[in-house]
Amino acid sequence: MTYEEYLDEVTTLITELYDVADSDAIKLVVQAQAAEFFVAHDDNENLRTEERALQDARTIYKQSRKKR
């Protein structure tokens, strides 16, 4: 999948797994992107899998909960 599709998948998983509003899930992914969480994904297409998206969604959500 493309980098943009990957980010969309991570966002969707956050909304589905954690009952987070779309706008809030988008904010979490944008914040993770700004923190360079996805740099390796941009460079390496092999990291853009559904399994990895699930792992990343969990990580991003858990990290957001720790910041509260």
Steps between C-alpha positions, in 0.01 A plus 500: 500500500610857453623711789172696501295180497706373790431811706130466419507136614665590830243777553211266424633237738527754781136599451382139483708352781472780753170669413681826428333766285639532147625852565684390814654198327619727219660730757682207661639384165600854399677545835680168455600603150631834628703310761651299211336174611437404137835597342606139447161419346545775243835357394420128524186375329537161673401665829160600360303185575168443673675319784740789552213751481333316787819511708551869424138588580537334839832672568376845400185466708687373806754780473220756480347361820832534686520871416178577684 
